[in-house]
XYZ file of C-alpha atoms in Angstrom:
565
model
C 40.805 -25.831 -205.621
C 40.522 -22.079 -205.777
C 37.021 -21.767 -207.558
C 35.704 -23.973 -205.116
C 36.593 -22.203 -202.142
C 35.952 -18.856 -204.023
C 32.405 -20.604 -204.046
C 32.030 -20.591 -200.436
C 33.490 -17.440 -199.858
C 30.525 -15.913 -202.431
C 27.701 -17.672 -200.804
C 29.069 -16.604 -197.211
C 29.231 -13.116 -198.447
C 25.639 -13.021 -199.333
C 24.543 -14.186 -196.005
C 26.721 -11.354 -194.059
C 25.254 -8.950 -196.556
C 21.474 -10.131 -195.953
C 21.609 -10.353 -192.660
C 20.961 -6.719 -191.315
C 18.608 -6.548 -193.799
C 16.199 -9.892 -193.073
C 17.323 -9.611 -188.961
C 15.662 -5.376 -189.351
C 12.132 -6.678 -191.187
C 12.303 -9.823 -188.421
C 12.659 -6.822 -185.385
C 9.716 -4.585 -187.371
C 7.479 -7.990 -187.712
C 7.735 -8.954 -183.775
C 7.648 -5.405 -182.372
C 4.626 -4.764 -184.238
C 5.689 -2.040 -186.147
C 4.521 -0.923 -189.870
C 5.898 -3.177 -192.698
C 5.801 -2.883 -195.998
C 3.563 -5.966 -196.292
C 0.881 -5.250 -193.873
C -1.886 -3.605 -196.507
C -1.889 -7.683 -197.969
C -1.088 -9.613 -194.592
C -2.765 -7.521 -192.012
C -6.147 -8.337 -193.148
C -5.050 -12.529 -193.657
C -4.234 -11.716 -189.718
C -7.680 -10.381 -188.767
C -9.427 -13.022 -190.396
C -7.246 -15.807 -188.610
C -7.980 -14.273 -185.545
C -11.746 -14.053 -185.981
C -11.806 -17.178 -187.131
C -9.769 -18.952 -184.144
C -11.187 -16.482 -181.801
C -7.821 -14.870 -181.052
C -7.378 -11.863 -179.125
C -4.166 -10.696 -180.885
C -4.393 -8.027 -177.727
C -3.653 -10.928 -175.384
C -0.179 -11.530 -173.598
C 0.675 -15.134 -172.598
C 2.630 -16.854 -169.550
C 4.986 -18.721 -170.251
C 2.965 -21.450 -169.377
C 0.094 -20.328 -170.999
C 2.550 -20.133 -174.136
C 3.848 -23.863 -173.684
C 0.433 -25.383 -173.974
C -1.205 -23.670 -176.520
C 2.353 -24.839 -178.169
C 1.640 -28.073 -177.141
C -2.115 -28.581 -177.574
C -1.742 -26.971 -181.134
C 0.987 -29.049 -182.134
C -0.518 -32.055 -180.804
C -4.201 -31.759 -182.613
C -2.380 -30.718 -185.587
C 0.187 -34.296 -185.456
C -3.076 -36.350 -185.402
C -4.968 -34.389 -188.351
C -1.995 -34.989 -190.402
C -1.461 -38.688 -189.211
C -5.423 -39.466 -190.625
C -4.811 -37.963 -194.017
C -1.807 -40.184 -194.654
C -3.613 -43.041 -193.390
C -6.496 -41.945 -195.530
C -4.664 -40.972 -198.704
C -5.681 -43.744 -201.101
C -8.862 -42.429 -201.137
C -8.009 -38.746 -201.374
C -7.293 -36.567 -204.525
C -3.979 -36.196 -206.557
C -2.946 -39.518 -206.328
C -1.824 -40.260 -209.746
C -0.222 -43.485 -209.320
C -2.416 -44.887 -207.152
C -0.549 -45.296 -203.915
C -1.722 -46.890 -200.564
C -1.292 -45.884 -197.511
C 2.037 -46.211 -195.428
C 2.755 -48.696 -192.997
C 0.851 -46.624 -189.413
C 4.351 -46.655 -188.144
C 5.617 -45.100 -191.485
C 2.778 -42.514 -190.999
C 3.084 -41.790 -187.201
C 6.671 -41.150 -186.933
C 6.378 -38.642 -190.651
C 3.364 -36.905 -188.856
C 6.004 -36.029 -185.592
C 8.798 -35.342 -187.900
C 7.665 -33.632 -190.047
C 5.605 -31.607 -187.203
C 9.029 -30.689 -184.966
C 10.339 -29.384 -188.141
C 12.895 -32.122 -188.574
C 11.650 -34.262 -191.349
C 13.356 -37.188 -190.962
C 11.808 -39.876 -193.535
C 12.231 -43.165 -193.157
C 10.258 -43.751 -196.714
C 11.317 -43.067 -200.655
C 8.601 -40.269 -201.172
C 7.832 -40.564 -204.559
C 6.769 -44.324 -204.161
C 5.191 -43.856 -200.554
C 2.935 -40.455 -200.725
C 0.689 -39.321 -203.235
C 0.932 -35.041 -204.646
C -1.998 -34.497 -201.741
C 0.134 -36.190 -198.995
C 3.045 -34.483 -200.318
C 1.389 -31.044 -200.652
C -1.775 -30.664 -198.190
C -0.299 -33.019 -195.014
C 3.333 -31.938 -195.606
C 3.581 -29.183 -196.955
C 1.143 -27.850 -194.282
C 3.778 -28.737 -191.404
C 6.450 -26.986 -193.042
C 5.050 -23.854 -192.498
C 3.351 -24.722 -188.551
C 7.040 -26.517 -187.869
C 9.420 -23.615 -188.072
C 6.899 -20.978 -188.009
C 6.610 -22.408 -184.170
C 10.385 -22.530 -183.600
C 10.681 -18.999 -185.176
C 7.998 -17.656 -182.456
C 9.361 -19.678 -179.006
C 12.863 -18.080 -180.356
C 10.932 -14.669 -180.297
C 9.075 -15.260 -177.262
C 12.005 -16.032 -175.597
C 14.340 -12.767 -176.824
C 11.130 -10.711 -175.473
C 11.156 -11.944 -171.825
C 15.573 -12.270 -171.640
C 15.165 -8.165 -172.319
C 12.332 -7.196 -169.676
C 9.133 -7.612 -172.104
C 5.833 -10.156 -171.918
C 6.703 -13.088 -173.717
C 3.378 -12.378 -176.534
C 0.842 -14.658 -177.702
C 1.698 -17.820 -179.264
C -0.816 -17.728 -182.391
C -0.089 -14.136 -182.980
C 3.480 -15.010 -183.306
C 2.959 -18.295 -185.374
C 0.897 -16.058 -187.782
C 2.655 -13.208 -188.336
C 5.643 -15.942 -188.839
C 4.108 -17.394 -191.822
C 2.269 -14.361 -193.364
C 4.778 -12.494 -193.110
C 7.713 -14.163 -193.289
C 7.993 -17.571 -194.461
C 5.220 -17.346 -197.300
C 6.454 -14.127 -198.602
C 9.596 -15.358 -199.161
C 8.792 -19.096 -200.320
C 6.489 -17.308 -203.257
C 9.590 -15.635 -204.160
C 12.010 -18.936 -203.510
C 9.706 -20.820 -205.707
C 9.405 -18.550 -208.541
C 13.270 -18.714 -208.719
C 13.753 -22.553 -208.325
C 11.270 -23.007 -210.837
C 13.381 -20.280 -213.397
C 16.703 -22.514 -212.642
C 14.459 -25.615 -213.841
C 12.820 -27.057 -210.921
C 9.318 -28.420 -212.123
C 5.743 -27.582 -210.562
C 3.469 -29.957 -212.074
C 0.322 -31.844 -211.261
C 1.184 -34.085 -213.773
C 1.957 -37.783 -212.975
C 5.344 -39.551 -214.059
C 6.076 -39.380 -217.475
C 7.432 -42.716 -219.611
C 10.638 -42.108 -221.790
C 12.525 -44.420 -223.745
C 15.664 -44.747 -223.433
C 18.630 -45.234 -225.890
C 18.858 -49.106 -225.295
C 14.673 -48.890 -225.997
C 14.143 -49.630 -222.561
C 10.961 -48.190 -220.986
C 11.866 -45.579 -217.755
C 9.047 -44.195 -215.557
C 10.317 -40.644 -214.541
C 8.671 -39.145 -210.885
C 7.754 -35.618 -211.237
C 5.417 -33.586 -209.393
C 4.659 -29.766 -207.239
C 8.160 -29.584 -206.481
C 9.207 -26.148 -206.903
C 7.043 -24.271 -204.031
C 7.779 -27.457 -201.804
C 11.503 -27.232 -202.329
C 10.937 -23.177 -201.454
C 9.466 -23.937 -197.908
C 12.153 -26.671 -197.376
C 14.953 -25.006 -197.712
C 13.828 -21.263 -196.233
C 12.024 -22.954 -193.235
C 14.977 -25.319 -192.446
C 12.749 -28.057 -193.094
C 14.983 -30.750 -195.029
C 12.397 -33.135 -196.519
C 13.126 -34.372 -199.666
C 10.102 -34.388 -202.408
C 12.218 -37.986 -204.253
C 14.449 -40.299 -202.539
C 17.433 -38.043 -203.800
C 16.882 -34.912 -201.937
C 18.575 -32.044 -202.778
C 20.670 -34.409 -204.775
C 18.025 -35.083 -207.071
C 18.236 -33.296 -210.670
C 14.144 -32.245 -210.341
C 15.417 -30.715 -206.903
C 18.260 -28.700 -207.451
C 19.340 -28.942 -211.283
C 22.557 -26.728 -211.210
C 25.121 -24.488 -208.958
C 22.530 -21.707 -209.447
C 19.677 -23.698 -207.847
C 22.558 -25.082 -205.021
C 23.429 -21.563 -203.653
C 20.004 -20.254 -203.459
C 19.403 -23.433 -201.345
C 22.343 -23.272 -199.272
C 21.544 -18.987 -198.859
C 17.484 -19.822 -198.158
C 18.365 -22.021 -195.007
C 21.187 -19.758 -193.439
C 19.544 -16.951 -193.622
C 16.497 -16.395 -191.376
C 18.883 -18.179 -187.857
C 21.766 -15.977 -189.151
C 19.364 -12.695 -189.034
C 17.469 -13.606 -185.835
C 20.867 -13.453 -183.931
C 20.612 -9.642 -185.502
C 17.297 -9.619 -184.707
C 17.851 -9.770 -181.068
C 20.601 -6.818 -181.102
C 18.107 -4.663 -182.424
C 15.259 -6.261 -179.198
C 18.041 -5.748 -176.649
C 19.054 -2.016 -178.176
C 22.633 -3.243 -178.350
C 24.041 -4.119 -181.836
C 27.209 -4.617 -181.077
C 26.450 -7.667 -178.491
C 24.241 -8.831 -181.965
C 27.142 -8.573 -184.155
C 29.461 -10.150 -181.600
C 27.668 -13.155 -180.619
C 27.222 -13.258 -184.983
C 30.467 -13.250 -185.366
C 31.572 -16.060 -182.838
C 29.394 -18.006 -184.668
C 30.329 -17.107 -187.917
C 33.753 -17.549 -186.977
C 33.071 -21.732 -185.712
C 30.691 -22.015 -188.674
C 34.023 -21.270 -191.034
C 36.467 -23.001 -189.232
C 33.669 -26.258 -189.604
C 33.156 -25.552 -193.414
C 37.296 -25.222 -193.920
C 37.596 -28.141 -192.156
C 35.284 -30.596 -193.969
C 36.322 -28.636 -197.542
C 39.740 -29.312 -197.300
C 39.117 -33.288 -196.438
C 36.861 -33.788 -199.440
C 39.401 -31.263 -201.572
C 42.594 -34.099 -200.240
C 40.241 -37.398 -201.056
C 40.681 -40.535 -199.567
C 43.706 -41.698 -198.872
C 43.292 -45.670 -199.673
C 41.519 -44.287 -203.552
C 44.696 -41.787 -203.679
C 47.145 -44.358 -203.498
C 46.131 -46.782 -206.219
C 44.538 -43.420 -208.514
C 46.930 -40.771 -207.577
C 45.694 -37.153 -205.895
C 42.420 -36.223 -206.269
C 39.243 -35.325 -204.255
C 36.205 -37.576 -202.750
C 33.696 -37.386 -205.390
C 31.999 -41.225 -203.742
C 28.177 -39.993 -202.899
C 28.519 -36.110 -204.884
C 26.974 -34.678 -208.169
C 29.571 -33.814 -210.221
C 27.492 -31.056 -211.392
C 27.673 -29.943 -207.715
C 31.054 -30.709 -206.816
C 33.140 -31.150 -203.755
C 33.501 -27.807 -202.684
C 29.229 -27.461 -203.113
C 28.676 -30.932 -201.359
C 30.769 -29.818 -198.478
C 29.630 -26.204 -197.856
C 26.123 -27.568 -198.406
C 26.740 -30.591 -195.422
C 27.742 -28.295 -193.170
C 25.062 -25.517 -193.587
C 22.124 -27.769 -193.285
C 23.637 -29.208 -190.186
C 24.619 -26.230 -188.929
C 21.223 -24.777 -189.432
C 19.351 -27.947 -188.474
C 17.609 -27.864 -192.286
C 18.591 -31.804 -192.335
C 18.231 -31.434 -196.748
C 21.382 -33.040 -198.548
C 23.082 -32.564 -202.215
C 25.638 -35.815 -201.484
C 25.664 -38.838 -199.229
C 26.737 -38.231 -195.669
C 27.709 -41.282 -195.908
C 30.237 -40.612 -198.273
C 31.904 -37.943 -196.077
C 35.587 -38.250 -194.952
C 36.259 -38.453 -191.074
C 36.240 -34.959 -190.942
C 33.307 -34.027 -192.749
C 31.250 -36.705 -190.207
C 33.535 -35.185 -187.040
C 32.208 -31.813 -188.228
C 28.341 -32.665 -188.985
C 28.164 -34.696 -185.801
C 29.241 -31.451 -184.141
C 26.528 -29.297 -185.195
C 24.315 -31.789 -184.133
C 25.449 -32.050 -180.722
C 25.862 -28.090 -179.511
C 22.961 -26.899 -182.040
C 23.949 -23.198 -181.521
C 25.946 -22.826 -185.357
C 23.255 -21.108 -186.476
C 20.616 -23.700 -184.784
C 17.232 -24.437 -185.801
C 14.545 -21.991 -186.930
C 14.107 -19.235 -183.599
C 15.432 -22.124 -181.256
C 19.168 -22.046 -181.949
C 19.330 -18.490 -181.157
C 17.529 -19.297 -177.865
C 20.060 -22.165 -177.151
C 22.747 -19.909 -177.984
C 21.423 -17.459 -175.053
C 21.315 -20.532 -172.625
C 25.205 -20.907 -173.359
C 25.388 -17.021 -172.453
C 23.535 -18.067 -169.304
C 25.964 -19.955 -168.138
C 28.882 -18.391 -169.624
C 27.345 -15.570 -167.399
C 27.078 -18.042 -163.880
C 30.265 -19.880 -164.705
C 32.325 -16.135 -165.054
C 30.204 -15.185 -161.824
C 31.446 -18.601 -159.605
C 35.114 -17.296 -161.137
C 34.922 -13.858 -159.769
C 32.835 -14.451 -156.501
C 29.949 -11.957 -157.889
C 25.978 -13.106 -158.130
C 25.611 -13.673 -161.748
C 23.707 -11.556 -164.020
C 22.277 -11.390 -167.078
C 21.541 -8.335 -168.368
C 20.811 -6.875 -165.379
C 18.467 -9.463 -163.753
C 19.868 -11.846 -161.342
C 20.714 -15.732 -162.246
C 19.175 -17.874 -159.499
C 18.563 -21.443 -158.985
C 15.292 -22.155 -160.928
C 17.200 -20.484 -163.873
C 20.264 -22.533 -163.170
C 17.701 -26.174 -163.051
C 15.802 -25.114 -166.576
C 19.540 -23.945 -168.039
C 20.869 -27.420 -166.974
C 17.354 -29.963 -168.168
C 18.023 -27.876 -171.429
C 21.549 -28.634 -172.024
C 21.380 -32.284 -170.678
C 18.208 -33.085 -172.453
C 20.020 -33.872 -175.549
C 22.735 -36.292 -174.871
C 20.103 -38.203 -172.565
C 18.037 -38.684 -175.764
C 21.031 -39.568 -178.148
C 23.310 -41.600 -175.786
C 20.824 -43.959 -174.499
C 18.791 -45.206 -177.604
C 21.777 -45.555 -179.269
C 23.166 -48.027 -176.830
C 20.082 -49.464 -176.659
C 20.001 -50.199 -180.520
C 24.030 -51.072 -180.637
C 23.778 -53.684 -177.624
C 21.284 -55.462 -180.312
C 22.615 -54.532 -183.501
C 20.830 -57.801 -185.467
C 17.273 -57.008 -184.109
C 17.397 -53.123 -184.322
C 20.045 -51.562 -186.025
C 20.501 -53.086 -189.211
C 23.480 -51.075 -190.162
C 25.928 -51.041 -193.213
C 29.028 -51.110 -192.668
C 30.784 -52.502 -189.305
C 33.153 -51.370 -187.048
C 33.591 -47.330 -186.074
C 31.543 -46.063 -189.483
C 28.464 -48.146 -187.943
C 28.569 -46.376 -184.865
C 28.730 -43.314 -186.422
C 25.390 -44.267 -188.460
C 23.565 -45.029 -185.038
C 24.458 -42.100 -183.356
C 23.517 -39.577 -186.126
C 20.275 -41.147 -186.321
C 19.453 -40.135 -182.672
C 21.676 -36.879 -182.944
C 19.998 -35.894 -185.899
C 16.388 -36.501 -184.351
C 17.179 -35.035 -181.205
C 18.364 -31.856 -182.702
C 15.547 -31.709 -184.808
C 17.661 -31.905 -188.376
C 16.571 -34.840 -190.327
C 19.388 -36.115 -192.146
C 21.198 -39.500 -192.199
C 24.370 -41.127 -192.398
C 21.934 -44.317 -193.946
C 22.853 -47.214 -194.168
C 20.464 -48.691 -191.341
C 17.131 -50.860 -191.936
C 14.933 -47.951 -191.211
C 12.467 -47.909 -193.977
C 9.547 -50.135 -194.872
C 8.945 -53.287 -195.053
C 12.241 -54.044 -193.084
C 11.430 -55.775 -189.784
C 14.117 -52.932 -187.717
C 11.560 -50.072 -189.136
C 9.236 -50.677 -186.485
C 12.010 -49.290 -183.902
C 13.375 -47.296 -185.585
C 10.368 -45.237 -186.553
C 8.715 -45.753 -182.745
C 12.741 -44.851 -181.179
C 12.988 -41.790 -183.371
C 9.679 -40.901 -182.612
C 9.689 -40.391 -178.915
C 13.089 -38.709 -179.308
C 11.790 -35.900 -181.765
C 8.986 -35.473 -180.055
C 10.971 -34.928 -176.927
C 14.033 -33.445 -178.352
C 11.760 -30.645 -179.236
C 9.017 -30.091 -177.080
C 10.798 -30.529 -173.346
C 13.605 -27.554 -174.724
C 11.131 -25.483 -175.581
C 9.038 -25.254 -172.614
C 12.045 -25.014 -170.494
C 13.010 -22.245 -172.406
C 9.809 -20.485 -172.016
C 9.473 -20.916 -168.431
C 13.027 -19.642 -168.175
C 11.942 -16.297 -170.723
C 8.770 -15.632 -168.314
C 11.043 -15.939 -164.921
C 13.240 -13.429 -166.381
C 10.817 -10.802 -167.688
C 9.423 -11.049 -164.389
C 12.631 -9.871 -162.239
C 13.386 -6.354 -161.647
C 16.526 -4.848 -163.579
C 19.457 -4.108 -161.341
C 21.225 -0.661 -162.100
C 24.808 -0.876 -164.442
C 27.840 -0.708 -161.824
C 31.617 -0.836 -162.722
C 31.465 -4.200 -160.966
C 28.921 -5.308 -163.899
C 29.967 -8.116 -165.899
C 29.429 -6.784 -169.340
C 29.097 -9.510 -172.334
C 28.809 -7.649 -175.106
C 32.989 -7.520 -175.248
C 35.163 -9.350 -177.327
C 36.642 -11.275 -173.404
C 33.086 -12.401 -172.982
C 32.501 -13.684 -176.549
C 35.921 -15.671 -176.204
C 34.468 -17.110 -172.838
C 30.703 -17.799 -174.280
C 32.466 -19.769 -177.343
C 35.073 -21.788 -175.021
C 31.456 -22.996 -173.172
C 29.989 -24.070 -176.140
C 32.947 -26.096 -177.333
C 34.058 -27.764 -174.483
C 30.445 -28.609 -173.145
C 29.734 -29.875 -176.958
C 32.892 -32.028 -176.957
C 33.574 -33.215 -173.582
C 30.039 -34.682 -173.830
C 29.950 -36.674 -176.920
C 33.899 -37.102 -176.806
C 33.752 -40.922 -175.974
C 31.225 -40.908 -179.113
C 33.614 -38.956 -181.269
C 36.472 -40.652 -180.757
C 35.083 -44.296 -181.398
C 33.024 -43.009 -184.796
C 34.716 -40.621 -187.135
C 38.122 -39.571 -185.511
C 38.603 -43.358 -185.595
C 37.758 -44.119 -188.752
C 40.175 -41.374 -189.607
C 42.939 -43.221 -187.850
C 42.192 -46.028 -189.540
C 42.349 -44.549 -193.209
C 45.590 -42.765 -192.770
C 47.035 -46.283 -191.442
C 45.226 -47.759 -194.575
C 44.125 -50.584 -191.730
């Protein structure tokens, strides 16, 4: 038991450590100020520029920053879409693959794009090295390098400045930040054994004299971009799972470091925007704080095992749906972090979980603040300050304020479509599919473990994360993949693009409202009472509005395994 939670307590220790480090090159790369990569990256910039005919000069609305999101996004969905229809016919294509089903395609195109890569295909049978490389690969740089600029856009107009240009953010974002740092996440996956091959699958023989056809391919610098831009999507059916993935505990902790790291140093990031480090390292540490408490949780339920195995074997923990070579303690840490971070990549079967490992990824997926997704969760996490901030005001009978500028009812409508957003788009499809669970659903496993497959489905698409509790009909050829991939669809694409504008209408109405001077009567939230109150928000609004789902799914099912009924 000990070296597993001495595991944890290593790889958490890393991220504290990083984090002024990463959040202080973030604030230099988004303030515009001298880097120690701009002799290689500033002239990439220029030429970007010229070549879009960008005036890097120019600051946007926020408006004018939602549809050049939008517009971008959308053109670059249907370029994407036509080379996987198109990839039979395309290069690198060893094993001579046709093209998906268009339903496979569309809804990989808008995954993939929203940074959630949710696949509802086995990739090494369904997309060629050119799919996987030039159409995919592509997105996993536009997908978070977009979240990682609407979460900069928006710290800029919460503290009084103009909210930026979109395509000066998304490019700095990738040539300075996520390709630097894939390069180097790829040159270390590849020393702990990950391949990066053009090669096609290589034939083996096994000791029976069988014949075994063994997938390989570029996955090294794909596995880089997946894990540091919280992307998720798997290069083989296995994921992170997979031995060509993530060989060994050295591989697993620089995986489980890469995706914590950049939404763990943005919250930094904005101390250092707003001048105040301590509200940084306050607001860190609440989350920090949850993030533990959700890791301890799901540890020690793997660590105890399942009850019904533990009676008839005697003590020992869940290893159903793990690597060995990985481990319990590895597997759980690892579930938590990507759904924390909204990353969506897995090294076991959710699946497999106990109750309170599916309690405590369902949770991530429903407040989306512990750490969030890429520049987005950091955002969300300021909405829950908003109205921590008009909730405290109601309390005292004082106008609410936020750092000076006043709180007033357009802020209070975007604050509210953004929190109510995402229970609209989980709750309701998922009733929809459960009310006909023959001709949609196609689930698994009955009763409260069913539920909890349906639900995480939605949650996971809403909240832009990508992983699955599986066990539903949702690939091809089955006859439910035609909902599932057009339900999912409309709820990534919404689950990501109605937040953000709201949150960039809500940045450019603040940065437009003159600063009121500090008083003693000031409500100050960079204290430790504030924190307390910010944190109480988030957890009651998180469970209060899926507790009628949490109780029927995985608390439950844990009812029902300690009764052994």
């Amino acid at each position: 038991m000990l070296p597993g939670f001495f595991q944890i307590a290593l790889t958490l220790l890393l991220v504290v450590g990083i984090t002024p480090i990463l959040g202080t090159y973030l604030a230099q790369v988004f303030l515009a100020k001298k880097t120690f990569l701009d002799p290689i990256a500033t002239p990439v910039d220029r030429l970007i520029y010229r070549t879009g005919d960008i005036d890097p000069e120019e600051n946007m609305t926020g408006q004018q920053y939602a549809i050049a999101i939008l517009t971008t996004n959308s053109a670059i969905a249907v370029f994407v879409f036509l080379l996987l229809m198109l990839q039979q016919w395309l290069p690198l294509n060893p094993t001579k693959l046709g093209m998906p089903t268009w339903d496979t395609a569309l809804h990989t195109s808008i995954s993939f794009l929203v940074n959630a890569d949710l696949q509802h295909y086995t990739p090494e049978i369904t997309l060629s090295y050119f799919s996987q490389i030039a159409a995919l690969g592509f997105l996993m740089f536009i997908g978070p390098a977009t979240g990682l600029a609407v979460g900069i856009a928006f710290i800029r107009g919460v503290t009084g400045r103009n909210l930026g240009n979109f395509y000066v953010d998304l490019t700095r974002s990738i040539t300075r930040i996520l390709l630097p740092l894939a390069i180097v996440g790829g040159v270390l996956l590849m020393a702990t054994g990950v391949p990066e091959t053009l090669a096609g699958p290589a034939t083996a023989t096994t000791l029976e004299g069988a014949t075994q056809i063994i997938s390989r391919g570029p996955v090294a610098h794909f596995e880089a971009i997946k894990m540091l831009g919280e992307n998720g999507g798997a290069f083989f059916g296995g994921n992170s799972a997979h031995p060509f993935e993530n060989p060994n505990g050295a591989s697993n902790l620089w995986q489980i470091v890469s995706m914590l790291i950049i939404p763990a140093s943005v919250i930094y990031t904005y101390g250092l925007f707003l001048g105040n480090r301590k509200q940084a390292w306050l607001l860190y540490g609440m989350v920090f704080a949850i993030f533990v408490a959700l890791i301890v949780v799901t540890a020690v339920g793997e660590y105890q095992g399942n009850p019904l195995v533990n009676a008839a074997l005697g003590p020992q923990p869940n290893l159903e749906g793990k690597e060995v070579r990985l481990g319990w303690a590895g597997t759980a840490l690892f579930a938590i972090s990507t759904t924390a971070t909204m990353t969506g990549s897995a090294n076991g079967m959710f699946d497999s979980l106990m109750p309170a490992g599916g309690f405590c990824a369902l949770l991530n997926l429903f407040i989306q603040v512990i750490w969030g997704s890429m520049g987005t969760g950091t955002a969300l996490l300021f909405v829950y300050l908003f109205l921590a901030v008009f909730l405290s005001g109601l309390l005292v009978g004082r106008s609410p304020e936020f750092f000076g500028r006043k709180i007033e009812q357009w802020d209070i409508t975007l604050v509210s479509l953004i929190l109510l957003i995402h229970p609209v788009l989980i709750l309701i499809p998922a009733a929809i599919t459960l009310t006909f669970p023959d001709t949609f659903a196609g689930i698994s496993n009955p009763g409260f473990h069913g539920l909890t497959q349906v639900v995480y489905e939605y949650a996971s698409a809403a909240a832009g994360n990508g992983s699955g509790f599986e066990g539903l009909a949702d690939s091809q050829p089955a006859p439910t993949a035609l909902w599932w991939n057009l339900s999912t669809s409309f709820t990534l694409w919404a689950g990501r693009f109605i937040p953000i504008t709201a949150l960039l209408f809500l940045a450019d109405s603040m940065s437009r409202k003159q600063t009121a001077p500090e008083t003693p009567a000031t409500l100050r939230t960079d204290t430790l009472l504030f924190t307390g109150v910010t944190a109480a928000t988030i957890l009651i609004l998180g469970v209060l509005t899926f507790l009628p789902v949490l109780a029927l799914g995985p608390l439950a099912e844990a009812f029902q395994l300690a009764t052994g009924r």
